[in-house]
Amino acid sequence: MFPIINLTPINTETMKATQMHKYLMDNYGKVVHNMDNMEYACKQVAKGRDITPKDIFFFMIENKPIESMYTHSYGFNTREGRALKKQFEYFYYEGN
């Protein structure tokens, strides 16, 4: 029915593309994303905010709310959540 999600801890200080790749492989079986761009985008979006790249990663992949931000209301993304996704998209496609 629903995929079993492995919540293997990801170190927030040294979150790397390889850790994100492993998480996606363990939980979804394949990776279609450019992991270097994903790492870059997570770090850039988190920069200047009181959140970690790990928060951004789980917000983008699992749609997990970010506790310190108003990203969800009744299960839907708020304006702030949609703005984070748009900024992530910008940095992801901009690349390094």
mmCIF file of N, CA, C and O in Angstrom, residues 36-38 40-46 49 84-96:
data_model
loop_
_atom_site.group_PDB
_atom_site.id
_atom_site.type_symbol
_atom_site.label_atom_id
_atom_site.label_comp_id
_atom_site.label_asym_id
_atom_site.label_seq_id
_atom_site.Cartn_x
_atom_site.Cartn_y
_atom_site.Cartn_z
ATOM 1 N N ASP A 36 23.952 16.253 -6.735
ATOM 2 C CA ASP A 36 24.809 17.410 -6.450
ATOM 3 C C ASP A 36 23.986 18.698 -6.483
ATOM 4 O O ASP A 36 24.145 19.570 -5.630
ATOM 5 N N ASN A 37 23.090 18.804 -7.449
ATOM 6 C CA ASN A 37 22.211 19.977 -7.522
ATOM 7 C C ASN A 37 21.240 20.012 -6.349
ATOM 8 O O ASN A 37 20.933 21.084 -5.825
ATOM 9 N N MET A 38 20.779 18.832 -5.930
ATOM 10 C CA MET A 38 19.863 18.787 -4.790
ATOM 11 C C MET A 38 20.573 19.237 -3.508
ATOM 12 O O MET A 38 20.023 20.004 -2.719
ATOM 13 N N TYR A 40 23.146 21.242 -3.307
ATOM 14 C CA TYR A 40 23.368 22.689 -3.449
ATOM 15 C C TYR A 40 22.086 23.466 -3.150
ATOM 16 O O TYR A 40 22.100 24.434 -2.388
ATOM 17 N N ALA A 41 20.973 23.032 -3.714
ATOM 18 C CA ALA A 41 19.701 23.734 -3.522
ATOM 19 C C ALA A 41 19.261 23.688 -2.057
ATOM 20 O O ALA A 41 18.811 24.704 -1.517
ATOM 21 N N CYS A 42 19.402 22.549 -1.405
ATOM 22 C CA CYS A 42 19.031 22.446 0.012
ATOM 23 C C CYS A 42 19.834 23.417 0.857
ATOM 24 O O CYS A 42 19.293 24.102 1.730
ATOM 25 N N LYS A 43 21.123 23.488 0.589
ATOM 26 C CA LYS A 43 21.995 24.378 1.369
ATOM 27 C C LYS A 43 21.686 25.842 1.093
ATOM 28 O O LYS A 43 21.668 26.668 2.006
ATOM 29 N N GLN A 44 21.436 26.180 -0.158
ATOM 30 C CA GLN A 44 21.162 27.578 -0.502
ATOM 31 C C GLN A 44 19.829 28.057 0.066
ATOM 32 O O GLN A 44 19.728 29.183 0.553
ATOM 33 N N VAL A 45 18.812 27.223 0.005
ATOM 34 C CA VAL A 45 17.500 27.609 0.525
ATOM 35 C C VAL A 45 17.542 27.739 2.047
ATOM 36 O O VAL A 45 16.929 28.638 2.618
ATOM 37 N N ALA A 46 18.294 26.863 2.709
ATOM 38 C CA ALA A 46 18.385 26.905 4.177
ATOM 39 C C ALA A 46 19.216 28.088 4.662
ATOM 40 O O ALA A 46 18.988 28.591 5.762
ATOM 41 N N ARG A 49 18.200 31.295 6.949
ATOM 42 C CA ARG A 49 16.965 30.984 7.675
ATOM 43 C C ARG A 49 17.342 30.154 8.890
ATOM 44 O O ARG A 49 18.425 29.608 8.973
ATOM 45 N N LEU A 84 9.220 28.529 -0.813
ATOM 46 C CA LEU A 84 10.416 27.700 -0.579
ATOM 47 C C LEU A 84 10.623 26.728 -1.738
ATOM 48 O O LEU A 84 11.746 26.536 -2.207
ATOM 49 N N LYS A 85 9.538 26.116 -2.185
ATOM 50 C CA LYS A 85 9.642 25.169 -3.299
ATOM 51 C C LYS A 85 10.114 25.868 -4.580
ATOM 52 O O LYS A 85 10.927 25.338 -5.327
ATOM 53 N N LYS A 86 9.608 27.055 -4.819
ATOM 54 C CA LYS A 86 10.010 27.816 -6.001
ATOM 55 C C LYS A 86 11.495 28.180 -5.913
ATOM 56 O O LYS A 86 12.220 28.086 -6.901
ATOM 57 N N GLN A 87 11.936 28.601 -4.718
ATOM 58 C CA GLN A 87 13.349 28.945 -4.541
ATOM 59 C C GLN A 87 14.223 27.708 -4.695
ATOM 60 O O GLN A 87 15.284 27.765 -5.314
ATOM 61 N N PHE A 88 13.773 26.580 -4.156
ATOM 62 C CA PHE A 88 14.516 25.331 -4.314
ATOM 63 C C PHE A 88 14.668 24.993 -5.794
ATOM 64 O O PHE A 88 15.748 24.640 -6.260
ATOM 65 N N GLU A 89 13.575 25.108 -6.525
ATOM 66 C CA GLU A 89 13.586 24.821 -7.960
ATOM 67 C C GLU A 89 14.606 25.706 -8.685
ATOM 68 O O GLU A 89 15.356 25.233 -9.538
ATOM 69 N N TYR A 90 14.631 26.982 -8.328
ATOM 70 C CA TYR A 90 15.582 27.907 -8.938
ATOM 71 C C TYR A 90 17.018 27.451 -8.711
ATOM 72 O O TYR A 90 17.811 27.340 -9.645
ATOM 73 N N PHE A 91 17.372 27.145 -7.456
ATOM 74 C CA PHE A 91 18.743 26.732 -7.140
ATOM 75 C C PHE A 91 19.061 25.356 -7.707
ATOM 76 O O PHE A 91 20.190 25.090 -8.112
ATOM 77 N N TYR A 92 18.092 24.450 -7.736
ATOM 78 C CA TYR A 92 18.317 23.103 -8.268
ATOM 79 C C TYR A 92 18.703 23.181 -9.744
ATOM 80 O O TYR A 92 19.656 22.542 -10.190
ATOM 81 N N TYR A 93 17.960 23.957 -10.510
ATOM 82 C CA TYR A 93 18.239 24.027 -11.953
ATOM 83 C C TYR A 93 19.395 24.964 -12.277
ATOM 84 O O TYR A 93 20.004 24.837 -13.347
ATOM 85 N N GLU A 94 19.691 25.897 -11.364
ATOM 86 C CA GLU A 94 20.868 26.739 -11.548
ATOM 87 C C GLU A 94 22.122 25.903 -11.390
ATOM 88 O O GLU A 94 23.125 26.119 -12.050
ATOM 89 N N GLY A 95 22.082 24.917 -10.477
ATOM 90 C CA GLY A 95 23.228 24.046 -10.225
ATOM 91 C C GLY A 95 24.354 24.788 -9.539
ATOM 92 O O GLY A 95 24.163 25.845 -8.970
ATOM 93 N N ASN A 96 25.516 24.190 -9.571
ATOM 94 C CA ASN A 96 26.680 24.786 -8.882
ATOM 95 C C ASN A 96 27.345 25.809 -9.761
ATOM 96 O O ASN A 96 27.709 25.670 -10.825
#
